[in-house]
C-alpha positions as YAML, in Angstrom:
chain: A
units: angstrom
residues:
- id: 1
  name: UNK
  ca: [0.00, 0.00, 0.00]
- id: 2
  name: UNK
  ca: [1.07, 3.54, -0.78]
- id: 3
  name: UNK
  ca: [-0.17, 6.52, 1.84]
- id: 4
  name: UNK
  ca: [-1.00, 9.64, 0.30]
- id: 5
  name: UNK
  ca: [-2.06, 13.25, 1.84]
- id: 6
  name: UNK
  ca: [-5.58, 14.27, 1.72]
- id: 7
  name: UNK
  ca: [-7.39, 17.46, 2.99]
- id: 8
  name: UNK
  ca: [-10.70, 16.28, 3.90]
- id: 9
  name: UNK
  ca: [-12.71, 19.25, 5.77]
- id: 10
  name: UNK
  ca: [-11.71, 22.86, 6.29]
- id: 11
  name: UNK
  ca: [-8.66, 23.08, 8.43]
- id: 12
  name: UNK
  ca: [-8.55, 19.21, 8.62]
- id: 13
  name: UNK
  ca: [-6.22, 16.63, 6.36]
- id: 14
  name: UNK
  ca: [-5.34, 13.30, 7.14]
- id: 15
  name: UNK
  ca: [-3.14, 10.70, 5.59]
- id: 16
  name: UNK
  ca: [-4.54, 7.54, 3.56]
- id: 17
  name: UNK
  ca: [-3.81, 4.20, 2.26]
- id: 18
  name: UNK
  ca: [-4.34, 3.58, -1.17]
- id: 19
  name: UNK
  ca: [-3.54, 0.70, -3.11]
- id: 20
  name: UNK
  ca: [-0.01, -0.44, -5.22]
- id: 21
  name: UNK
  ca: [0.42, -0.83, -8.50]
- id: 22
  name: UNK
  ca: [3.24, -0.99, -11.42]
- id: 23
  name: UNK
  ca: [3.65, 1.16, -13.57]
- id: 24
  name: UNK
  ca: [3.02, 0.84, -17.52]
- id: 25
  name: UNK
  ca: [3.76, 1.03, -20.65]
- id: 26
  name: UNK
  ca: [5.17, 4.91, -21.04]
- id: 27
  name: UNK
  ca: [4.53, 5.18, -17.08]
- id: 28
  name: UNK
  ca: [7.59, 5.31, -14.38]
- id: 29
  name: UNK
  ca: [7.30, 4.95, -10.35]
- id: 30
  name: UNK
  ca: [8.31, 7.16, -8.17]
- id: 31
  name: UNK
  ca: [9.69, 7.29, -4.92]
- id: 32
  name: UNK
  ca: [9.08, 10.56, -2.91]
- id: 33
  name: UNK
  ca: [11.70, 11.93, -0.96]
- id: 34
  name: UNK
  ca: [10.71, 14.90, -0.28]
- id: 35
  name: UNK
  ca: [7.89, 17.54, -1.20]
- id: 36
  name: UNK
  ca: [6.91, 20.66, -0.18]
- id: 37
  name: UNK
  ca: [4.00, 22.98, 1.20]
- id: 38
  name: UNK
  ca: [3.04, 25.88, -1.47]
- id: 39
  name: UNK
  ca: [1.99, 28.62, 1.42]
- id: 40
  name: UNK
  ca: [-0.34, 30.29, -1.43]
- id: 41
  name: UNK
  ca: [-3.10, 27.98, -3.47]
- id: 42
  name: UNK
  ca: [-2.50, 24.98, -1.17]
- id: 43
  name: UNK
  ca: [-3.29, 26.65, 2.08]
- id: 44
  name: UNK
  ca: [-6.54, 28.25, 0.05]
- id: 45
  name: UNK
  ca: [-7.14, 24.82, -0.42]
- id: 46
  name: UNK
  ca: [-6.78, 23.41, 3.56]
- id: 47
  name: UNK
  ca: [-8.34, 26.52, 4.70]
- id: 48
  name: UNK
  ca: [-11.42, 25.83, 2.44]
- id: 49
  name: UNK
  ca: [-10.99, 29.14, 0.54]
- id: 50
  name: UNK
  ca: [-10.96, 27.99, -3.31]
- id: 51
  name: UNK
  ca: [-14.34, 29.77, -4.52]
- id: 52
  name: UNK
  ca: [-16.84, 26.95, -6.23]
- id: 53
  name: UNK
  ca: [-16.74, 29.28, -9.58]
- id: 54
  name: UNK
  ca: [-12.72, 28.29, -10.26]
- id: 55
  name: UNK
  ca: [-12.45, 25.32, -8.51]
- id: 56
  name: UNK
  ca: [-11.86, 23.05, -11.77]
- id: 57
  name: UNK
  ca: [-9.48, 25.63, -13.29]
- id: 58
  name: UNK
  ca: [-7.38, 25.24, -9.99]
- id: 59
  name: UNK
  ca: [-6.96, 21.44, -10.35]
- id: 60
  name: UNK
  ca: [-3.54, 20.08, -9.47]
- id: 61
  name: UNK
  ca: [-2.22, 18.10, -12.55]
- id: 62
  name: UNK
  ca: [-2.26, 14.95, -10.64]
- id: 63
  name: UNK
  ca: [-5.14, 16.08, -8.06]
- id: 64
  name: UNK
  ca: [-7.65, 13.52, -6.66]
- id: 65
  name: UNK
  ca: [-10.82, 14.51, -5.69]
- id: 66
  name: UNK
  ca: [-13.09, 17.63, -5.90]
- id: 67
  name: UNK
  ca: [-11.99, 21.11, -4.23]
- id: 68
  name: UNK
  ca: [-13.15, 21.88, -1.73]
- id: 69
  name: UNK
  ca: [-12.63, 17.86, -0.79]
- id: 70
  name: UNK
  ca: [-12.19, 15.58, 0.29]
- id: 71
  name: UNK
  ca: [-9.19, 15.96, -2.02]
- id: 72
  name: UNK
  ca: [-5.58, 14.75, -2.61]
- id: 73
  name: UNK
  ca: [-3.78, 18.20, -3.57]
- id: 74
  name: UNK
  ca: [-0.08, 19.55, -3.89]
- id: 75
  name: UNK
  ca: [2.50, 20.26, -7.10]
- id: 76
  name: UNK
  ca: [5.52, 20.09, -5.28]
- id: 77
  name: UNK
  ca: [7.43, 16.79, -5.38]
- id: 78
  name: UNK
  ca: [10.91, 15.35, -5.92]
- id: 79
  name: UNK
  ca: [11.77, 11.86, -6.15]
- id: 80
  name: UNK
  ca: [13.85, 8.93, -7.44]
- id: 81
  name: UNK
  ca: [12.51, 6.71, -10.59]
- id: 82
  name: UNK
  ca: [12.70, 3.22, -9.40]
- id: 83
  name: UNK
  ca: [10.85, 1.53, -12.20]
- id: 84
  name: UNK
  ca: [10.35, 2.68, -15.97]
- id: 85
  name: UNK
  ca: [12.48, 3.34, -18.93]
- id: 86
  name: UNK
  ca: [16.31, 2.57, -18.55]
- id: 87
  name: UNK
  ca: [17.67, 6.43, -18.60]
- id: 88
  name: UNK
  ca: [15.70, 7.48, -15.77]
- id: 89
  name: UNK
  ca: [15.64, 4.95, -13.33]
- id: 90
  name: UNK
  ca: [17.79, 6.04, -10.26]
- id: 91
  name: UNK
  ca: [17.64, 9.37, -11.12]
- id: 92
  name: UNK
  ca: [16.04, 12.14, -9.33]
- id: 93
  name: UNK
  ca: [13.32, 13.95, -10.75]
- id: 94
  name: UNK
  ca: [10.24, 17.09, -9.83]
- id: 95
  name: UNK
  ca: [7.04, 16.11, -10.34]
- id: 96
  name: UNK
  ca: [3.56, 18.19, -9.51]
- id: 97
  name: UNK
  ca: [2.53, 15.44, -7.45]
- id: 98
  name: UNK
  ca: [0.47, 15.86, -4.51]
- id: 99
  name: UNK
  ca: [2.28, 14.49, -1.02]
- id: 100
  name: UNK
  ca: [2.41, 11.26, -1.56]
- id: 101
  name: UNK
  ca: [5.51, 7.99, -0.38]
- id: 102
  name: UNK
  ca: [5.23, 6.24, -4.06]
- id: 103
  name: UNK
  ca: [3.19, 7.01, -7.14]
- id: 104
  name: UNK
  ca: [3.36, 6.43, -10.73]
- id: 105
  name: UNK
  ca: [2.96, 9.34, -13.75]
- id: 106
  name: UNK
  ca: [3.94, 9.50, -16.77]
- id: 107
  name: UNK
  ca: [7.05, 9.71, -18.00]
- id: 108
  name: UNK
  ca: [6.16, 13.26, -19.87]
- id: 109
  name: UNK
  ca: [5.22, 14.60, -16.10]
- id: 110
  name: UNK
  ca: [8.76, 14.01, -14.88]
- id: 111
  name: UNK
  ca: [11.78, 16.29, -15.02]
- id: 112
  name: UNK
  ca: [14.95, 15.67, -14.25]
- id: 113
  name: UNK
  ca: [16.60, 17.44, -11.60]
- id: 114
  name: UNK
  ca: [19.90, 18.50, -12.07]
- id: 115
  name: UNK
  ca: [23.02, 16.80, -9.72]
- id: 116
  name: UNK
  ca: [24.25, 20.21, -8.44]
- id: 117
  name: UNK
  ca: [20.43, 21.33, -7.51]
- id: 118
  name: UNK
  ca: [19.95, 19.39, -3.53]
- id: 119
  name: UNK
  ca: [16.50, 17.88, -3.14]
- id: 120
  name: UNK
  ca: [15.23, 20.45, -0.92]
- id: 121
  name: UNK
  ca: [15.93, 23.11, -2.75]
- id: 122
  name: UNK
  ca: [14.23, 21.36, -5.70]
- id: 123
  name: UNK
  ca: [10.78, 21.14, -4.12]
- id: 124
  name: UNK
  ca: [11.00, 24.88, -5.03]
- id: 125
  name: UNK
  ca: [10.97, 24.42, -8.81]
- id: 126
  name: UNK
  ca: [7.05, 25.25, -8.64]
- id: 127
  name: UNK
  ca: [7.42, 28.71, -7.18]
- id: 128
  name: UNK
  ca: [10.68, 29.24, -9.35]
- id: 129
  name: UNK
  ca: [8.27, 28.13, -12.36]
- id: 130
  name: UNK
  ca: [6.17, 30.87, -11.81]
- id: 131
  name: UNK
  ca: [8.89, 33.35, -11.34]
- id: 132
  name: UNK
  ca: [9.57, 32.57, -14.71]
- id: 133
  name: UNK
  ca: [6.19, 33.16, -16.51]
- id: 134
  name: UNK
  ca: [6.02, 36.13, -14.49]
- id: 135
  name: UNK
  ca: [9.18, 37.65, -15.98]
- id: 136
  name: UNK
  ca: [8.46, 36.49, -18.99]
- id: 137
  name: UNK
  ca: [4.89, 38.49, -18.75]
- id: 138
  name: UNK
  ca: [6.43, 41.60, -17.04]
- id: 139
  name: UNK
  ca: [9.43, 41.99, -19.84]
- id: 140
  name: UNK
  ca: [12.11, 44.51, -17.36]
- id: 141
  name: UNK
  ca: [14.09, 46.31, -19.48]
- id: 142
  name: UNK
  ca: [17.83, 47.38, -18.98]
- id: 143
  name: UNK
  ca: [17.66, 50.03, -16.42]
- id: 144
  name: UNK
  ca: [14.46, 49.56, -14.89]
- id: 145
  name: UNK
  ca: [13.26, 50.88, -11.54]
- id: 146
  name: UNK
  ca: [11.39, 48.08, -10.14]
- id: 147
  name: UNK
  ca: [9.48, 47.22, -6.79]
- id: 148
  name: UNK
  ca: [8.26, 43.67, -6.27]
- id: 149
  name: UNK
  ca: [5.27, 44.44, -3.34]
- id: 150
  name: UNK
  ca: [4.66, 41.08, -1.42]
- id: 151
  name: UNK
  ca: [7.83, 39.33, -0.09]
- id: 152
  name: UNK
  ca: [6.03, 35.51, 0.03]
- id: 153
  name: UNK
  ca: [7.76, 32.71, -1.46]
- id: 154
  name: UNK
  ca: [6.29, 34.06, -5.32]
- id: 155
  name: UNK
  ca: [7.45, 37.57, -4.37]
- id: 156
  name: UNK
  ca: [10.73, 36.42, -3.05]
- id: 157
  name: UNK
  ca: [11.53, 34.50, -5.76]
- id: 158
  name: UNK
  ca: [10.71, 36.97, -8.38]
- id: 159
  name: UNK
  ca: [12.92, 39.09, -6.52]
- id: 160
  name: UNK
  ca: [15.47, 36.46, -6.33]
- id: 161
  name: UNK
  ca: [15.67, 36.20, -10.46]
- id: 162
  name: UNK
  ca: [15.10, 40.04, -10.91]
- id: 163
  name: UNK
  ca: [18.73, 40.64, -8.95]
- id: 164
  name: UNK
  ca: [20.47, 39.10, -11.63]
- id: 165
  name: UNK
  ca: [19.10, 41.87, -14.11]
- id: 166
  name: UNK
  ca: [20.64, 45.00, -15.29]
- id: 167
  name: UNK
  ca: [17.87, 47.23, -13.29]
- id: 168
  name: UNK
  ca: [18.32, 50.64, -11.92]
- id: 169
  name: UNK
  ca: [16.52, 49.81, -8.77]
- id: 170
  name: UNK
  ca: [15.24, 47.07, -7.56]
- id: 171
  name: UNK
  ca: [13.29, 46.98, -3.68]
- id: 172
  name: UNK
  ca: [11.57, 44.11, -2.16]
- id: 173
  name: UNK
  ca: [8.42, 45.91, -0.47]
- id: 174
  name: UNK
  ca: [6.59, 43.90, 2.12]
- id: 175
  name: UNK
  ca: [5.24, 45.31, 5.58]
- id: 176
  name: UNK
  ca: [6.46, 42.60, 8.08]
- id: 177
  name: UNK
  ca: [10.11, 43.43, 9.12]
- id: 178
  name: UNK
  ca: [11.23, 39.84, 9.29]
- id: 179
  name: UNK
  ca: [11.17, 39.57, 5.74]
- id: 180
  name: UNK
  ca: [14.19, 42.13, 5.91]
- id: 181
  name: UNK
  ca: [16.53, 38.83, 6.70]
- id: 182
  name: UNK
  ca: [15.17, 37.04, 3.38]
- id: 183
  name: UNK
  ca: [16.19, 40.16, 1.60]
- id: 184
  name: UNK
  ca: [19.33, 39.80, 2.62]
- id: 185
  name: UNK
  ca: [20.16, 36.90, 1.98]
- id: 186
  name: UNK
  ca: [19.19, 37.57, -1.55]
- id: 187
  name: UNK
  ca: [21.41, 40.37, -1.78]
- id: 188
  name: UNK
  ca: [18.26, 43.10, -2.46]
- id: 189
  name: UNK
  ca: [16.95, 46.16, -0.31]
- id: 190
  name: UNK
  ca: [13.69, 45.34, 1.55]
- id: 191
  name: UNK
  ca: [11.57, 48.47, 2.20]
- id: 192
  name: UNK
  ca: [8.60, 48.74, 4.78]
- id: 193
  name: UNK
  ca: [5.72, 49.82, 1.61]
- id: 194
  name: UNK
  ca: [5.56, 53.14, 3.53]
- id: 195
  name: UNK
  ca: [9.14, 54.14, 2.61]
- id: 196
  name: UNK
  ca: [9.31, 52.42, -0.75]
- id: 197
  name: UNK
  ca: [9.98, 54.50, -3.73]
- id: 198
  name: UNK
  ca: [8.22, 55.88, -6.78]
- id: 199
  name: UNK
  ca: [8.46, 56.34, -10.09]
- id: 200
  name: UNK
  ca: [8.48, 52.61, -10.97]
- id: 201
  name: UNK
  ca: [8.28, 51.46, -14.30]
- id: 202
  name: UNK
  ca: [7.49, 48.10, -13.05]
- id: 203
  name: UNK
  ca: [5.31, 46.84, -10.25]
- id: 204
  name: UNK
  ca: [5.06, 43.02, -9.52]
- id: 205
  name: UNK
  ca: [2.52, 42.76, -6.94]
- id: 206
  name: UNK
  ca: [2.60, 39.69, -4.84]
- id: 207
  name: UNK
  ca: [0.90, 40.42, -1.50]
- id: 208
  name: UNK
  ca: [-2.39, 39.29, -1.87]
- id: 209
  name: UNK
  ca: [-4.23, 41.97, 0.12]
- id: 210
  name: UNK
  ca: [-6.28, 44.97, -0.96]
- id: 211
  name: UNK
  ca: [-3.48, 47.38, 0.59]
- id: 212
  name: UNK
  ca: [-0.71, 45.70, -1.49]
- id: 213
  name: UNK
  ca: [-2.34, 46.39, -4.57]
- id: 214
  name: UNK
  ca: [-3.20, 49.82, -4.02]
- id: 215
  name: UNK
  ca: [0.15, 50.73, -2.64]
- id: 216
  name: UNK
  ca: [1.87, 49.22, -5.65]
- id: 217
  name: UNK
  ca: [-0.07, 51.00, -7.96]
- id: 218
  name: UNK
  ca: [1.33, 54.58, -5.90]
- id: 219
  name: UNK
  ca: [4.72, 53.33, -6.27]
- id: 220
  name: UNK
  ca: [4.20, 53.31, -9.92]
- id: 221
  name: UNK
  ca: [5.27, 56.01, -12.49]
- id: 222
  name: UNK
  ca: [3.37, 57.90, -15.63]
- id: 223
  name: UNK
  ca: [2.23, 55.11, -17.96]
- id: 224
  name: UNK
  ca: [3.53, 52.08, -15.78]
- id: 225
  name: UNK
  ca: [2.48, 48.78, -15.31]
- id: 226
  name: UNK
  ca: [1.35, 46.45, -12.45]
- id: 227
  name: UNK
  ca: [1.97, 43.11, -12.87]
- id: 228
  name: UNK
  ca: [-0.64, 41.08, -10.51]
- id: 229
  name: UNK
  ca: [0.39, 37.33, -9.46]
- id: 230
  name: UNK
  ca: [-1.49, 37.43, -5.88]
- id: 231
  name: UNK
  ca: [-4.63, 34.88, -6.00]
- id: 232
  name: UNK
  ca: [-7.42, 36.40, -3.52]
- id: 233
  name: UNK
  ca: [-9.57, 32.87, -3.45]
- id: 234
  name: UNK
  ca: [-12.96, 33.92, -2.02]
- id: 235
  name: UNK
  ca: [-11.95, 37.66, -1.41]
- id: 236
  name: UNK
  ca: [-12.72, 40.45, -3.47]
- id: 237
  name: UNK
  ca: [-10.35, 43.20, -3.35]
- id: 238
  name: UNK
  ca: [-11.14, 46.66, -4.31]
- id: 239
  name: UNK
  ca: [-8.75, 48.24, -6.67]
- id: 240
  name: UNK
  ca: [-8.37, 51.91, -6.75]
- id: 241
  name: UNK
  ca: [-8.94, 53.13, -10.63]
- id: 242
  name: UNK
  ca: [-10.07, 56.96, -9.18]
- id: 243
  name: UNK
  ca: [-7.82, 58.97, -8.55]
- id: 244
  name: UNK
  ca: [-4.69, 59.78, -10.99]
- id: 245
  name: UNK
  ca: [-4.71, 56.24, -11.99]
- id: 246
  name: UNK
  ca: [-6.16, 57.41, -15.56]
- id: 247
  name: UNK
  ca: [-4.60, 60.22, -15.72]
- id: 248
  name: UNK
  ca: [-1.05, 58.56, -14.96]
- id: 249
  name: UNK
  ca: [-2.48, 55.77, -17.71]
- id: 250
  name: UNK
  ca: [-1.57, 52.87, -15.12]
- id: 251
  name: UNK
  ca: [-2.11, 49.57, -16.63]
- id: 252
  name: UNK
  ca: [-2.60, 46.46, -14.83]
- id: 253
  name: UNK
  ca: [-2.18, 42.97, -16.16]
- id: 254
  name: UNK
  ca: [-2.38, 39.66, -14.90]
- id: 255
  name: UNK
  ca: [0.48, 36.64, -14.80]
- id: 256
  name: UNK
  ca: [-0.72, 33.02, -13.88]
- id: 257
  name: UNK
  ca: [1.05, 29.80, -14.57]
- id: 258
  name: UNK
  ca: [-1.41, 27.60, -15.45]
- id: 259
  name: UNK
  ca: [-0.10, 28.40, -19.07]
- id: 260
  name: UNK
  ca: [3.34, 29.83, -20.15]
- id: 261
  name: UNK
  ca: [3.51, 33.69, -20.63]
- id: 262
  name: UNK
  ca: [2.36, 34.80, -24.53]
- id: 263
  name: UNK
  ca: [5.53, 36.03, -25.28]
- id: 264
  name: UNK
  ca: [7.05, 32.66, -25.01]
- id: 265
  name: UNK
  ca: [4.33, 30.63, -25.84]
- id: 266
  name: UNK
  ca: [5.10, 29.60, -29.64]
- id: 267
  name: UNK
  ca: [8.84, 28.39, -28.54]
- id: 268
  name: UNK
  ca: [8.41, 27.17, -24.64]
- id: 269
  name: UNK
  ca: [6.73, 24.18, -23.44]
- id: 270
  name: UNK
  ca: [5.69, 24.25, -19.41]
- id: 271
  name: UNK
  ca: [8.42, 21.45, -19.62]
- id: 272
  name: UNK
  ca: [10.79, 23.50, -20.82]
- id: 273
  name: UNK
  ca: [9.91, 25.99, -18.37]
- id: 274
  name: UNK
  ca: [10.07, 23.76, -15.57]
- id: 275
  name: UNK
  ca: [13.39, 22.48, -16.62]
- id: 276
  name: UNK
  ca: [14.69, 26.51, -16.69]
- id: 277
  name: UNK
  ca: [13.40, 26.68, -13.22]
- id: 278
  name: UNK
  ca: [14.85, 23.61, -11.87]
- id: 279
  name: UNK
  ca: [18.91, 25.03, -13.82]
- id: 280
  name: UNK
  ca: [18.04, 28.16, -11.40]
- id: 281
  name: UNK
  ca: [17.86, 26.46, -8.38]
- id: 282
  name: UNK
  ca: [21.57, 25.93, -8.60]
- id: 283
  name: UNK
  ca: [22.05, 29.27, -6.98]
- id: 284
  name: UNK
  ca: [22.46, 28.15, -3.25]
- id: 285
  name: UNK
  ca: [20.45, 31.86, -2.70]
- id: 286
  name: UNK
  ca: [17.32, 30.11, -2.97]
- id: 287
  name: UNK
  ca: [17.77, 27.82, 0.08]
- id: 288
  name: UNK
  ca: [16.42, 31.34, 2.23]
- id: 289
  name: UNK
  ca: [13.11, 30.33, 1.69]
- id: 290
  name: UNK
  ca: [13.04, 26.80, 3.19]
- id: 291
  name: UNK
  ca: [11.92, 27.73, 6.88]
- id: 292
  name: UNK
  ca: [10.76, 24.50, 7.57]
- id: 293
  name: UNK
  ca: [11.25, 20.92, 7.66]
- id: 294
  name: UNK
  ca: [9.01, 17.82, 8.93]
- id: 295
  name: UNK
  ca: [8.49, 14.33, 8.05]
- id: 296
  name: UNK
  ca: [5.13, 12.98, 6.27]
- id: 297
  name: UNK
  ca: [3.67, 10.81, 8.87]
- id: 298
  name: UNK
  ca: [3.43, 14.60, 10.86]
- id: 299
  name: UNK
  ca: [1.71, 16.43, 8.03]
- id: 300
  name: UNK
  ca: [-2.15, 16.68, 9.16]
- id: 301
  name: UNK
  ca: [-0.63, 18.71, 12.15]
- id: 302
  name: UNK
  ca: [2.16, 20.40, 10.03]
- id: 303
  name: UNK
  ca: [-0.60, 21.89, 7.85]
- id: 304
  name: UNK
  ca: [-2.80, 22.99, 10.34]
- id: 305
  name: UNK
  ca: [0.07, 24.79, 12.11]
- id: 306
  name: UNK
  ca: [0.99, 26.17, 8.92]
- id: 307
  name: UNK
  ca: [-2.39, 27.86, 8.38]
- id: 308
  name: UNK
  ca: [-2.06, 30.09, 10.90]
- id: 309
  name: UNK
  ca: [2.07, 30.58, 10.57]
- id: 310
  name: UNK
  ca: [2.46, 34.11, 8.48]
- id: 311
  name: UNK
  ca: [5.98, 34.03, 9.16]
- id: 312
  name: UNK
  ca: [6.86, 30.49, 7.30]
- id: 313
  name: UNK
  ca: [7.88, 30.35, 3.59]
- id: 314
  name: UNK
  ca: [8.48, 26.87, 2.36]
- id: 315
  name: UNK
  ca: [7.91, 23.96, 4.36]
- id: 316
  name: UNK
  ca: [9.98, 20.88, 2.97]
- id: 317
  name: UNK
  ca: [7.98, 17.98, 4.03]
- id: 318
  name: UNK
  ca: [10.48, 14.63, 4.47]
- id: 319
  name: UNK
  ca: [9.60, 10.94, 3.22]
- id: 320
  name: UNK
  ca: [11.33, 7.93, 5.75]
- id: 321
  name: UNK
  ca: [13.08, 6.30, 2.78]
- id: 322
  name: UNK
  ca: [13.90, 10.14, 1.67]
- id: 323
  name: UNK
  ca: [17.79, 9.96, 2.06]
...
C-alpha cells in the first residue's frame, strides 16, 4: 500500500492508504523523498478558501478529488525513478505530485533534476516556475526601476531572479520586518511599503491583500504597469482606478502559470519551463526560503500549524526512505 495526503474538511487533512500498483507502458514509479507545502493555493485549499466558480481551473495536474474535498492536492514533489524506462531509473526527478511515499505518472510529467540542484531546494521548482512566466509576462528592461510588493515565497523569488538583471533599482516591499533577513540573503533592499519608492516602471505585486495592490499601484510612475500574481480565493479586493490612476495611464495585467507567458508561448513548453526553473535552483540563494522541515507521517498537524504561521515560507515535508 502507498499513503497519500488528503485534505478532507476545512482546516482538517489526514493521511490515507491507497492501493499499489506498477507502472506501464510509457509510465515510471516514483519514490518521494521529499515535497513541499506551497503557502499560497495549497493553504486556500486546507483553509477551504478555493471559490466553487474556479475550482476546476485550480486542479492540481495529478489532483484527486473535488476542491473543496475531500481531495488529494499539492505540485511540489521530488523523487527517485525506481521503475520505468532505462535512462531514468535512479535518477532524481520534480514532479507536480500531490504528497504522496510512491506514485506512478507519466514519464512526460517528470523532469529531471539537475546533480548540483539538492532535493530540498528542488521542491521549489514550482514557485521558481512561476517566477519565470512572471518575468516572462512583465518583460524589465535594462535600467528599470522596479518594486516587487509582497515578499512571500512568489514575491521572493521573483525578486530572487530580478537581482540578476541589469535594473536601476530594484526593492523588495513587504510590511512585516522579518522579511528584511530574506532580503538579505538575496542580496536586495527590503523596504517597509511606507518608505518604498516611486516612479516605478514596473510593479510586480505579490501580497495578496487589498493594501498591497493599491500601494503598488502609488509606487508606480506615468504610464507604468502592475503586474498582478497574488490569487485572492474567495476575497474580493477593491482596486483603486479613481484617482490619478487614468490620468497617470496605469495599466494592470495579470500573470498566472497555469499556461506559459504569450511572449514565449510559440517556442516554450511548461516542460521547458520547468526544466529553466529547476537550472536556477543551482544558486544556493534560494535555500532562504526553506523555513521549515518535517516528516510525512506529521503532516495533518504540520498543515494545520501552517495555516495560521504568516511568518513560514516553504515547508519541505520529508519521506522515511527520503535519504
Amino acid at each position: 500500500m502507498w499513503t497519500a495526503y488528503w485534505t478532507t474538511a476545512p482546516r482538517k487533512g489526514e493521511l490515507r492508504a491507497e492501493p499499489a500498483r506498477e507502472p506501464g507502458p510509457g509510465e515510471a514509479l516514483v519514490r518521494a523523498l521529499r515535497s513541499g507545502v506551497s503557502r499560497g493555493t495549497e493553504l486556500l485549499v486546507h483553509r477551504g478558501e478555493v471559490p466553487p466558480e474556479v475550482a476546476a481551473t485550480m486542479r492540481a495536474p495529478f489532483q484527486a478529488g473535488d476542491l473543496p474535498g475531500p481531495v488529494k492536492y499539492g505540485y511540489l514533489s521530488v523523487g527517485v525513478v525506481e521503475a520505468g524506462p532505462a535512462d531514468l531509473v535512479g535518477r532524481r526527478v520534480f514532479c507536480l505530485h500531490p504528497h504522496q511515499d510512491r506514485y506512478v505518472v507519466p514519464v512526460p510529467a517528470l523532469v529531471p533534476v539537475p546533480d548540483d540542484v539538492p532535493s530540498d531546494r528542488a521542491v521549489l521548482a514550482g514557485t521558481v516556475e512561476t517566477a519565470v512566466n512572471a518575468l516572462w509576462d512583465a518583460a524589465p528592461r535594462l535600467g528599470d526601476r522596479v518594486a516587487v510588493v509582497g515578499a512571500g515565497m512568489v514575491g521572493g523569488s521573483v525578486a530572487a531572479l530580478l537581482r540578476t538583471f541589469p535594473l536601476d533599482r530594484l526593492e523588495l516591499v513587504d510590511v512585516n520586518p522579518a522579511r528584511a533577513a530574506l532580503a538579505d540573503a538575496l542580496g536586495v533592499t527590503w523596504r517597509h511599503p511606507d518608505d518604498a519608492a516611486g516612479e516605478c516602471d514596473l510593479v510586480v505585486h505579490c501580497s495578496a491583500s487589498e493594501a498591497g495592490l493599491a500601494r503598488g499601484l502609488e509606487l508606480l510612475g506615468e504610464e507604468g504597469e502592475l503586474v498582478e500574481m497574488s490569487w485572492y480565493g474567495t476575497r474580493a479586493p477593491r482596486v483603486p482606478l479613481g484617482g490619478g490612476f487614468h490620468a497617470r495611464r496605469l495599466s494592470i495585467r495579470a500573470s498566472q502559470v497555469g499556461a506559459v507567458a504569450a511572449a514565449r508561448r510559440a517556442r516554450r513548453t511548461p516542460v521547458d519551463r520547468l526544466a529553466l526553473a529547476l537550472r536556477l535552483l543551482a544558486d544556493p540563494a534560494f535555500d532562504a526560503f526553506l523555513t521549515g522541515r518535517a516528516p510525512f507521517a506529521e503532516l495533518p498537524a504540520t498543515m494545520a500549524a501552517l495555516a495560521d504561521d504568516p511568518t513560514a515560507l516553504c515547508q519541505v515535508v520529508t519521506y522515511p526512505e527520503g535519504d
